Amino acid sequence: MATTGAENGTDCVIAIDVADNGTFVSVGGLTTNGLTLNNTPIDITNKSSASWRELLGGEGLQSMDLTGEMVFNTDAGFAALKAAALSKALKEYEVDRGGQTVTGSFMVASWAETSADNDKITATVSLQSSGAITGL
């Protein structure tokens, strides 16, 4: 029986704007990935709130965190993402998650490389947004 609304998680690719010119270069395919949209509400609780928290609707800080483990498809993509991590630079990223493309400015918050003997290098990466995100 087919499940409607399901998406294939294998079609996930991350790309980086290496030259800051709007041209994205594929870094690699994601083997696992996560996208978290964060909302930090504004607490307006005061003495007249009858001991209940009150939040200001429609306001507050929004951010996005992207996490993933990836296999690199080019040496240039590996070098570009690692350089962004080492320099703490804000770069434009494009993440295609099976037809949904999310684009925005992100900083590499964490980077971990893994490789077994006689096997490929993988990296686990965490990106944190800076500014508005498109494609949600």
mmCIF file of N, CA and C in Angstrom:
data_model
loop_
_atom_site.group_PDB
_atom_site.id
_atom_site.type_symbol
_atom_site.label_atom_id
_atom_site.label_comp_id
_atom_site.label_asym_id
_atom_site.label_seq_id
_atom_site.Cartn_x
_atom_site.Cartn_y
_atom_site.Cartn_z
ATOM 1 N N MET A 1 0.852 -1.178 0.000
ATOM 2 C CA MET A 1 0.000 0.000 0.000
ATOM 3 C C MET A 1 0.896 1.238 0.000
ATOM 4 N N ALA A 2 0.630 2.157 -0.890
ATOM 5 C CA ALA A 2 1.429 3.383 -1.010
ATOM 6 C C ALA A 2 1.080 4.357 0.110
ATOM 7 N N THR A 3 2.092 5.057 0.566
ATOM 8 C CA THR A 3 1.897 6.084 1.583
ATOM 9 C C THR A 3 1.962 7.439 0.898
ATOM 10 N N THR A 4 0.913 8.223 1.003
ATOM 11 C CA THR A 4 0.924 9.537 0.381
ATOM 12 C C THR A 4 1.606 10.531 1.289
ATOM 13 N N GLY A 5 2.300 11.495 0.692
ATOM 14 C CA GLY A 5 2.967 12.521 1.470
ATOM 15 C C GLY A 5 4.367 12.139 1.902
ATOM 16 N N ALA A 6 4.787 10.902 1.636
ATOM 17 C CA ALA A 6 6.129 10.480 2.018
ATOM 18 C C ALA A 6 7.144 11.008 1.018
ATOM 19 N N GLU A 7 8.350 11.310 1.500
ATOM 20 C CA GLU A 7 9.414 11.792 0.627
ATOM 21 C C GLU A 7 10.631 10.906 0.770
ATOM 22 N N ASN A 8 11.345 10.729 -0.326
ATOM 23 C CA ASN A 8 12.544 9.922 -0.340
ATOM 24 C C ASN A 8 13.695 10.726 0.246
ATOM 25 N N GLY A 9 14.300 10.231 1.317
ATOM 26 C CA GLY A 9 15.379 10.936 1.990
ATOM 27 C C GLY A 9 16.726 10.791 1.318
ATOM 28 N N THR A 10 16.809 9.996 0.249
ATOM 29 C CA THR A 10 18.102 9.780 -0.392
ATOM 30 C C THR A 10 18.459 10.871 -1.381
ATOM 31 N N ASP A 11 17.520 11.693 -1.768
ATOM 32 C CA ASP A 11 17.768 12.738 -2.764
ATOM 33 C C ASP A 11 18.177 14.054 -2.116
ATOM 34 N N CYS A 12 19.143 14.028 -1.236
ATOM 35 C CA CYS A 12 19.551 15.220 -0.504
ATOM 36 C C CYS A 12 20.988 15.599 -0.853
ATOM 37 N N VAL A 13 21.162 16.829 -1.323
ATOM 38 C CA VAL A 13 22.478 17.315 -1.748
ATOM 39 C C VAL A 13 22.690 18.704 -1.162
ATOM 40 N N ILE A 14 23.936 19.003 -0.768
ATOM 41 C CA ILE A 14 24.278 20.326 -0.263
ATOM 42 C C ILE A 14 25.257 20.982 -1.227
ATOM 43 N N ALA A 15 25.066 22.286 -1.445
ATOM 44 C CA ALA A 15 25.947 23.054 -2.328
ATOM 45 C C ALA A 15 26.323 24.355 -1.629
ATOM 46 N N ILE A 16 27.502 24.886 -1.978
ATOM 47 C CA ILE A 16 28.021 26.103 -1.361
ATOM 48 C C ILE A 16 28.384 27.104 -2.453
ATOM 49 N N ASP A 17 28.135 28.378 -2.166
ATOM 50 C CA ASP A 17 28.527 29.459 -3.085
ATOM 51 C C ASP A 17 29.973 29.831 -2.749
ATOM 52 N N VAL A 18 30.906 29.127 -3.361
ATOM 53 C CA VAL A 18 32.329 29.271 -3.048
ATOM 54 C C VAL A 18 32.851 30.663 -3.369
ATOM 55 N N ALA A 19 32.477 31.199 -4.531
ATOM 56 C CA ALA A 19 33.020 32.469 -5.005
ATOM 57 C C ALA A 19 32.156 33.673 -4.630
ATOM 58 N N ASP A 20 31.111 33.461 -3.827
ATOM 59 C CA ASP A 20 30.195 34.539 -3.427
ATOM 60 C C ASP A 20 29.612 35.277 -4.631
ATOM 61 N N ASN A 21 29.253 34.521 -5.680
ATOM 62 C CA ASN A 21 28.700 35.128 -6.894
ATOM 63 C C ASN A 21 27.342 34.556 -7.282
ATOM 64 N N GLY A 22 26.738 33.769 -6.401
ATOM 65 C CA GLY A 22 25.428 33.203 -6.686
ATOM 66 C C GLY A 22 25.466 31.882 -7.424
ATOM 67 N N THR A 23 26.664 31.381 -7.711
ATOM 68 C CA THR A 23 26.805 30.092 -8.374
ATOM 69 C C THR A 23 27.160 29.047 -7.327
ATOM 70 N N PHE A 24 26.304 28.049 -7.187
ATOM 71 C CA PHE A 24 26.488 27.033 -6.161
ATOM 72 C C PHE A 24 27.228 25.821 -6.722
ATOM 73 N N VAL A 25 28.179 25.314 -5.940
ATOM 74 C CA VAL A 25 28.973 24.150 -6.300
ATOM 75 C C VAL A 25 28.583 23.016 -5.356
ATOM 76 N N SER A 26 28.231 21.887 -5.926
ATOM 77 C CA SER A 26 27.840 20.734 -5.120
ATOM 78 C C SER A 26 28.993 20.287 -4.237
ATOM 79 N N VAL A 27 28.681 20.061 -2.970
ATOM 80 C CA VAL A 27 29.683 19.605 -2.014
ATOM 81 C C VAL A 27 29.603 18.090 -1.887
ATOM 82 N N GLY A 28 28.399 17.583 -1.749
ATOM 83 C CA GLY A 28 28.249 16.150 -1.611
ATOM 84 C C GLY A 28 26.832 15.759 -1.284
ATOM 85 N N GLY A 29 26.626 14.455 -1.290
ATOM 86 C CA GLY A 29 25.323 13.914 -0.957
ATOM 87 C C GLY A 29 25.219 13.645 0.527
ATOM 88 N N LEU A 30 24.072 13.950 1.079
ATOM 89 C CA LEU A 30 23.823 13.719 2.497
ATOM 90 C C LEU A 30 23.336 12.286 2.693
ATOM 91 N N THR A 31 23.951 11.573 3.618
ATOM 92 C CA THR A 31 23.489 10.225 3.933
ATOM 93 C C THR A 31 22.475 10.249 5.073
ATOM 94 N N THR A 32 22.608 11.217 5.959
ATOM 95 C CA THR A 32 21.587 11.509 6.968
ATOM 96 C C THR A 32 21.483 13.021 7.051
ATOM 97 N N ASN A 33 20.305 13.526 7.366
ATOM 98 C CA ASN A 33 20.161 14.975 7.454
ATOM 99 C C ASN A 33 19.002 15.346 8.348
ATOM 100 N N GLY A 34 19.095 16.555 8.871
ATOM 101 C CA GLY A 34 18.030 17.088 9.699
ATOM 102 C C GLY A 34 17.913 18.594 9.488
ATOM 103 N N LEU A 35 16.706 19.084 9.532
ATOM 104 C CA LEU A 35 16.432 20.504 9.383
ATOM 105 C C LEU A 35 15.560 20.907 10.560
ATOM 106 N N THR A 36 16.020 21.873 11.340
ATOM 107 C CA THR A 36 15.258 22.329 12.501
ATOM 108 C C THR A 36 14.973 23.812 12.355
ATOM 109 N N LEU A 37 13.699 24.171 12.384
ATOM 110 C CA LEU A 37 13.285 25.572 12.389
ATOM 111 C C LEU A 37 13.031 25.956 13.836
ATOM 112 N N ASN A 38 13.763 26.952 14.311
ATOM 113 C CA ASN A 38 13.670 27.386 15.703
ATOM 114 C C ASN A 38 12.884 28.689 15.795
ATOM 115 N N ASN A 39 12.017 28.766 16.772
ATOM 116 C CA ASN A 39 11.285 29.995 17.087
ATOM 117 C C ASN A 39 11.539 30.333 18.551
ATOM 118 N N THR A 40 12.068 31.510 18.802
ATOM 119 C CA THR A 40 12.288 31.972 20.166
ATOM 120 C C THR A 40 11.259 33.066 20.447
ATOM 121 N N PRO A 41 10.233 32.739 21.219
ATOM 122 C CA PRO A 41 9.164 33.717 21.451
ATOM 123 C C PRO A 41 9.605 34.844 22.386
ATOM 124 N N ILE A 42 8.836 35.907 22.365
ATOM 125 C CA ILE A 42 9.058 37.036 23.267
ATOM 126 C C ILE A 42 8.094 36.889 24.438
ATOM 127 N N ASP A 43 8.655 36.765 25.620
ATOM 128 C CA ASP A 43 7.870 36.593 26.838
ATOM 129 C C ASP A 43 7.403 37.965 27.323
ATOM 130 N N ILE A 44 6.085 38.150 27.418
ATOM 131 C CA ILE A 44 5.530 39.422 27.886
ATOM 132 C C ILE A 44 4.788 39.246 29.217
ATOM 133 N N THR A 45 5.149 38.186 29.934
ATOM 134 C CA THR A 45 4.520 37.914 31.224
ATOM 135 C C THR A 45 4.792 39.069 32.184
ATOM 136 N N ASN A 46 3.753 39.452 32.931
ATOM 137 C CA ASN A 46 3.887 40.525 33.919
ATOM 138 C C ASN A 46 3.010 40.204 35.133
ATOM 139 N N LYS A 47 2.940 41.097 36.059
ATOM 140 C CA LYS A 47 2.188 40.844 37.294
ATOM 141 C C LYS A 47 0.704 40.619 37.051
ATOM 142 N N SER A 48 0.167 41.134 35.971
ATOM 143 C CA SER A 48 -1.261 40.939 35.687
ATOM 144 C C SER A 48 -1.523 39.664 34.887
ATOM 145 N N SER A 49 -0.528 38.811 34.731
ATOM 146 C CA SER A 49 -0.683 37.580 33.945
ATOM 147 C C SER A 49 -1.274 36.426 34.744
ATOM 148 N N ALA A 50 -1.644 36.656 35.975
ATOM 149 C CA ALA A 50 -2.268 35.642 36.834
ATOM 150 C C ALA A 50 -1.420 34.382 36.940
ATOM 151 N N SER A 51 -0.102 34.562 37.047
ATOM 152 C CA SER A 51 0.850 33.456 37.207
ATOM 153 C C SER A 51 0.946 32.539 35.989
ATOM 154 N N TRP A 52 0.477 33.015 34.844
ATOM 155 C CA TRP A 52 0.601 32.251 33.593
ATOM 156 C C TRP A 52 1.508 33.004 32.635
ATOM 157 N N ARG A 53 2.358 32.275 31.971
ATOM 158 C CA ARG A 53 3.241 32.901 30.981
ATOM 159 C C ARG A 53 2.408 33.418 29.812
ATOM 160 N N GLU A 54 2.793 34.586 29.306
ATOM 161 C CA GLU A 54 2.167 35.157 28.115
ATOM 162 C C GLU A 54 3.252 35.430 27.082
ATOM 163 N N LEU A 55 2.957 35.082 25.825
ATOM 164 C CA LEU A 55 3.899 35.276 24.734
ATOM 165 C C LEU A 55 3.312 36.238 23.722
ATOM 166 N N LEU A 56 4.174 36.999 23.088
ATOM 167 C CA LEU A 56 3.765 37.945 22.060
ATOM 168 C C LEU A 56 3.676 37.185 20.739
ATOM 169 N N GLY A 57 2.463 36.981 20.261
ATOM 170 C CA GLY A 57 2.231 36.204 19.045
ATOM 171 C C GLY A 57 2.781 36.881 17.802
ATOM 172 N N GLY A 58 3.273 36.070 16.881
ATOM 173 C CA GLY A 58 3.756 36.578 15.607
ATOM 174 C C GLY A 58 5.101 37.282 15.668
ATOM 175 N N GLU A 59 5.745 37.262 16.804
ATOM 176 C CA GLU A 59 7.028 37.944 16.968
ATOM 177 C C GLU A 59 8.063 36.972 17.497
ATOM 178 N N GLY A 60 9.301 37.394 17.537
ATOM 179 C CA GLY A 60 10.371 36.583 18.098
ATOM 180 C C GLY A 60 11.429 36.252 17.061
ATOM 181 N N LEU A 61 12.457 35.616 17.523
ATOM 182 C CA LEU A 61 13.607 35.271 16.699
ATOM 183 C C LEU A 61 13.394 33.930 16.012
ATOM 184 N N GLN A 62 13.670 33.865 14.713
ATOM 185 C CA GLN A 62 13.621 32.608 13.981
ATOM 186 C C GLN A 62 15.019 32.278 13.487
ATOM 187 N N SER A 63 15.331 31.000 13.495
ATOM 188 C CA SER A 63 16.603 30.532 12.962
ATOM 189 C C SER A 63 16.426 29.114 12.459
ATOM 190 N N MET A 64 17.410 28.657 11.694
ATOM 191 C CA MET A 64 17.367 27.305 11.173
ATOM 192 C C MET A 64 18.709 26.630 11.419
ATOM 193 N N ASP A 65 18.655 25.385 11.803
ATOM 194 C CA ASP A 65 19.837 24.556 11.958
ATOM 195 C C ASP A 65 19.736 23.402 10.975
ATOM 196 N N LEU A 66 20.804 23.151 10.259
ATOM 197 C CA LEU A 66 20.886 22.014 9.342
ATOM 198 C C LEU A 66 22.005 21.106 9.832
ATOM 199 N N THR A 67 21.736 19.826 9.895
ATOM 200 C CA THR A 67 22.753 18.862 10.273
ATOM 201 C C THR A 67 22.771 17.750 9.238
ATOM 202 N N GLY A 68 23.913 17.177 9.034
ATOM 203 C CA GLY A 68 23.974 16.061 8.109
ATOM 204 C C GLY A 68 25.313 15.367 8.108
ATOM 205 N N GLU A 69 25.255 14.116 7.734
ATOM 206 C CA GLU A 69 26.464 13.355 7.459
ATOM 207 C C GLU A 69 26.525 13.235 5.950
ATOM 208 N N MET A 70 27.692 13.472 5.388
ATOM 209 C CA MET A 70 27.774 13.496 3.936
ATOM 210 C C MET A 70 28.971 12.747 3.404
ATOM 211 N N VAL A 71 28.802 12.326 2.154
ATOM 212 C CA VAL A 71 29.882 11.756 1.366
ATOM 213 C C VAL A 71 30.203 12.798 0.311
ATOM 214 N N PHE A 72 31.450 13.187 0.206
ATOM 215 C CA PHE A 72 31.852 14.237 -0.729
ATOM 216 C C PHE A 72 31.973 13.681 -2.132
ATOM 217 N N ASN A 73 31.480 14.467 -3.113
ATOM 218 C CA ASN A 73 31.577 14.010 -4.494
ATOM 219 C C ASN A 73 32.703 14.694 -5.256
ATOM 220 N N THR A 74 33.359 15.682 -4.652
ATOM 221 C CA THR A 74 34.538 16.305 -5.280
ATOM 222 C C THR A 74 35.520 16.745 -4.196
ATOM 223 N N ASP A 75 36.796 16.754 -4.551
ATOM 224 C CA ASP A 75 37.805 17.268 -3.627
ATOM 225 C C ASP A 75 37.596 18.755 -3.388
ATOM 226 N N ALA A 76 37.162 19.468 -4.429
ATOM 227 C CA ALA A 76 36.933 20.916 -4.304
ATOM 228 C C ALA A 76 35.800 21.201 -3.324
ATOM 229 N N GLY A 77 34.733 20.409 -3.372
ATOM 230 C CA GLY A 77 33.626 20.583 -2.440
ATOM 231 C C GLY A 77 34.047 20.334 -1.004
ATOM 232 N N PHE A 78 34.841 19.283 -0.805
ATOM 233 C CA PHE A 78 35.372 18.971 0.526
ATOM 234 C C PHE A 78 36.211 20.135 1.042
ATOM 235 N N ALA A 79 37.119 20.635 0.198
ATOM 236 C CA ALA A 79 38.013 21.729 0.593
ATOM 237 C C ALA A 79 37.230 23.006 0.889
ATOM 238 N N ALA A 80 36.206 23.303 0.088
ATOM 239 C CA ALA A 80 35.422 24.528 0.276
ATOM 240 C C ALA A 80 34.657 24.504 1.592
ATOM 241 N N LEU A 81 34.035 23.382 1.901
ATOM 242 C CA LEU A 81 33.261 23.299 3.134
ATOM 243 C C LEU A 81 34.178 23.312 4.358
ATOM 244 N N LYS A 82 35.303 22.622 4.266
ATOM 245 C CA LYS A 82 36.248 22.615 5.380
ATOM 246 C C LYS A 82 36.850 24.006 5.594
ATOM 247 N N ALA A 83 37.153 24.717 4.495
ATOM 248 C CA ALA A 83 37.679 26.080 4.606
ATOM 249 C C ALA A 83 36.663 27.003 5.267
ATOM 250 N N ALA A 84 35.389 26.840 4.924
ATOM 251 C CA ALA A 84 34.335 27.656 5.552
ATOM 252 C C ALA A 84 34.262 27.371 7.052
ATOM 253 N N ALA A 85 34.459 26.109 7.429
ATOM 254 C CA ALA A 85 34.444 25.754 8.854
ATOM 255 C C ALA A 85 35.633 26.372 9.584
ATOM 256 N N LEU A 86 36.802 26.292 8.985
ATOM 257 C CA LEU A 86 38.011 26.807 9.630
ATOM 258 C C LEU A 86 38.021 28.332 9.734
ATOM 259 N N SER A 87 37.445 29.009 8.733
ATOM 260 C CA SER A 87 37.467 30.475 8.723
ATOM 261 C C SER A 87 36.295 31.105 9.480
ATOM 262 N N LYS A 88 35.321 30.278 9.875
ATOM 263 C CA LYS A 88 34.106 30.766 10.545
ATOM 264 C C LYS A 88 33.334 31.748 9.657
ATOM 265 N N ALA A 89 33.457 31.558 8.347
ATOM 266 C CA ALA A 89 32.825 32.470 7.389
ATOM 267 C C ALA A 89 31.339 32.170 7.222
ATOM 268 N N LEU A 90 30.574 33.222 7.017
ATOM 269 C CA LEU A 90 29.190 33.065 6.589
ATOM 270 C C LEU A 90 29.212 32.863 5.081
ATOM 271 N N LYS A 91 28.599 31.791 4.612
ATOM 272 C CA LYS A 91 28.536 31.493 3.183
ATOM 273 C C LYS A 91 27.090 31.183 2.830
ATOM 274 N N GLU A 92 26.763 31.372 1.563
ATOM 275 C CA GLU A 92 25.448 30.987 1.077
ATOM 276 C C GLU A 92 25.465 29.487 0.770
ATOM 277 N N TYR A 93 24.451 28.794 1.243
ATOM 278 C CA TYR A 93 24.313 27.356 1.004
ATOM 279 C C TYR A 93 22.962 27.085 0.373
ATOM 280 N N GLU A 94 22.923 26.006 -0.378
ATOM 281 C CA GLU A 94 21.691 25.526 -0.987
ATOM 282 C C GLU A 94 21.587 24.050 -0.627
ATOM 283 N N VAL A 95 20.491 23.690 0.000
ATOM 284 C CA VAL A 95 20.279 22.303 0.380
ATOM 285 C C VAL A 95 19.029 21.811 -0.330
ATOM 286 N N ASP A 96 19.216 20.825 -1.194
ATOM 287 C CA ASP A 96 18.094 20.217 -1.911
ATOM 288 C C ASP A 96 17.733 18.945 -1.159
ATOM 289 N N ARG A 97 16.539 18.939 -0.624
ATOM 290 C CA ARG A 97 16.063 17.791 0.152
ATOM 291 C C ARG A 97 14.913 17.137 -0.586
ATOM 292 N N GLY A 98 15.226 16.429 -1.670
ATOM 293 C CA GLY A 98 14.201 15.691 -2.405
ATOM 294 C C GLY A 98 13.131 16.572 -3.005
ATOM 295 N N GLY A 99 13.528 17.671 -3.634
ATOM 296 C CA GLY A 99 12.567 18.561 -4.274
ATOM 297 C C GLY A 99 12.333 19.856 -3.527
ATOM 298 N N GLN A 100 12.652 19.919 -2.262
ATOM 299 C CA GLN A 100 12.553 21.158 -1.490
ATOM 300 C C GLN A 100 13.956 21.745 -1.401
ATOM 301 N N THR A 101 14.130 22.945 -1.952
ATOM 302 C CA THR A 101 15.435 23.589 -1.920
ATOM 303 C C THR A 101 15.404 24.745 -0.933
ATOM 304 N N VAL A 102 16.253 24.654 0.080
ATOM 305 C CA VAL A 102 16.377 25.679 1.106
ATOM 306 C C VAL A 102 17.673 26.426 0.843
ATOM 307 N N THR A 103 17.599 27.756 0.790
ATOM 308 C CA THR A 103 18.770 28.584 0.501
ATOM 309 C C THR A 103 18.895 29.672 1.553
ATOM 310 N N GLY A 104 20.143 29.933 1.963
ATOM 311 C CA GLY A 104 20.370 31.001 2.927
ATOM 312 C C GLY A 104 21.818 31.085 3.344
ATOM 313 N N SER A 105 22.095 32.063 4.188
ATOM 314 C CA SER A 105 23.431 32.282 4.712
ATOM 315 C C SER A 105 23.585 31.462 5.993
ATOM 316 N N PHE A 106 24.660 30.666 6.048
ATOM 317 C CA PHE A 106 24.899 29.792 7.191
ATOM 318 C C PHE A 106 26.359 29.849 7.600
ATOM 319 N N MET A 107 26.610 29.509 8.844
ATOM 320 C CA MET A 107 27.971 29.320 9.348
ATOM 321 C C MET A 107 28.104 27.858 9.752
ATOM 322 N N VAL A 108 29.261 27.282 9.473
ATOM 323 C CA VAL A 108 29.526 25.913 9.918
ATOM 324 C C VAL A 108 29.766 25.966 11.424
ATOM 325 N N ALA A 109 28.836 25.419 12.187
ATOM 326 C CA ALA A 109 28.939 25.438 13.645
ATOM 327 C C ALA A 109 29.772 24.273 14.164
ATOM 328 N N SER A 110 29.752 23.157 13.435
ATOM 329 C CA SER A 110 30.598 22.027 13.820
ATOM 330 C C SER A 110 30.960 21.211 12.590
ATOM 331 N N TRP A 111 32.123 20.578 12.670
ATOM 332 C CA TRP A 111 32.676 19.796 11.560
ATOM 333 C C TRP A 111 33.408 18.607 12.152
ATOM 334 N N ALA A 112 33.092 17.413 11.698
ATOM 335 C CA ALA A 112 33.797 16.215 12.153
ATOM 336 C C ALA A 112 34.028 15.304 10.950
ATOM 337 N N GLU A 113 35.261 14.888 10.763
ATOM 338 C CA GLU A 113 35.613 13.967 9.674
ATOM 339 C C GLU A 113 35.753 12.558 10.222
ATOM 340 N N THR A 114 35.338 11.594 9.407
ATOM 341 C CA THR A 114 35.467 10.190 9.779
ATOM 342 C C THR A 114 35.909 9.397 8.564
ATOM 343 N N SER A 115 36.796 8.442 8.785
ATOM 344 C CA SER A 115 37.156 7.532 7.692
ATOM 345 C C SER A 115 37.687 6.236 8.277
ATOM 346 N N ALA A 116 37.198 5.156 7.725
ATOM 347 C CA ALA A 116 37.699 3.838 8.109
ATOM 348 C C ALA A 116 38.827 3.465 7.151
ATOM 349 N N ASP A 117 39.639 2.508 7.544
ATOM 350 C CA ASP A 117 40.726 2.039 6.695
ATOM 351 C C ASP A 117 40.151 1.538 5.363
ATOM 352 N N ASN A 118 40.721 2.018 4.276
ATOM 353 C CA ASN A 118 40.329 1.600 2.925
ATOM 354 C C ASN A 118 38.867 1.948 2.609
ATOM 355 N N ASP A 119 38.414 3.091 3.097
ATOM 356 C CA ASP A 119 37.030 3.516 2.860
ATOM 357 C C ASP A 119 36.997 5.016 2.605
ATOM 358 N N LYS A 120 35.849 5.523 2.243
ATOM 359 C CA LYS A 120 35.659 6.939 1.926
ATOM 360 C C LYS A 120 35.709 7.808 3.178
ATOM 361 N N ILE A 121 35.985 9.093 2.973
ATOM 362 C CA ILE A 121 35.900 10.078 4.056
ATOM 363 C C ILE A 121 34.467 10.595 4.100
ATOM 364 N N THR A 122 33.923 10.648 5.290
ATOM 365 C CA THR A 122 32.620 11.276 5.482
ATOM 366 C C THR A 122 32.805 12.401 6.488
ATOM 367 N N ALA A 123 31.874 13.313 6.496
ATOM 368 C CA ALA A 123 31.909 14.402 7.464
ATOM 369 C C ALA A 123 30.515 14.594 8.040
ATOM 370 N N THR A 124 30.484 14.922 9.290
ATOM 371 C CA THR A 124 29.246 15.319 9.938
ATOM 372 C C THR A 124 29.344 16.818 10.142
ATOM 373 N N VAL A 125 28.341 17.539 9.632
ATOM 374 C CA VAL A 125 28.379 18.994 9.604
ATOM 375 C C VAL A 125 27.106 19.551 10.224
ATOM 376 N N SER A 126 27.255 20.636 10.966
ATOM 377 C CA SER A 126 26.127 21.369 11.507
ATOM 378 C C SER A 126 26.231 22.810 11.017
ATOM 379 N N LEU A 127 25.162 23.299 10.383
ATOM 380 C CA LEU A 127 25.112 24.663 9.872
ATOM 381 C C LEU A 127 24.058 25.437 10.650
ATOM 382 N N GLN A 128 24.379 26.697 11.004
ATOM 383 C CA GLN A 128 23.419 27.563 11.678
ATOM 384 C C GLN A 128 23.177 28.799 10.819
ATOM 385 N N SER A 129 21.901 29.163 10.681
ATOM 386 C CA SER A 129 21.522 30.253 9.777
ATOM 387 C C SER A 129 21.858 31.621 10.329
ATOM 388 N N SER A 130 22.004 32.551 9.378
ATOM 389 C CA SER A 130 22.166 33.966 9.697
ATOM 390 C C SER A 130 21.330 34.735 8.683
ATOM 391 N N GLY A 131 20.234 35.305 9.114
ATOM 392 C CA GLY A 131 19.351 36.018 8.197
ATOM 393 C C GLY A 131 18.213 35.136 7.715
ATOM 394 N N ALA A 132 17.463 35.666 6.768
ATOM 395 C CA ALA A 132 16.263 34.987 6.267
ATOM 396 C C ALA A 132 16.634 33.775 5.411
ATOM 397 N N ILE A 133 15.775 32.780 5.449
ATOM 398 C CA ILE A 133 15.929 31.550 4.674
ATOM 399 C C ILE A 133 14.816 31.512 3.634
ATOM 400 N N THR A 134 15.146 31.089 2.423
ATOM 401 C CA THR A 134 14.131 30.955 1.387
ATOM 402 C C THR A 134 13.905 29.491 1.063
ATOM 403 N N GLY A 135 12.729 29.182 0.562
ATOM 404 C CA GLY A 135 12.417 27.833 0.108
ATOM 405 C C GLY A 135 11.703 26.980 1.133
ATOM 406 N N LEU A 136 11.244 27.583 2.210
ATOM 407 C CA LEU A 136 10.555 26.788 3.239
ATOM 408 C C LEU A 136 9.136 26.499 2.836
#
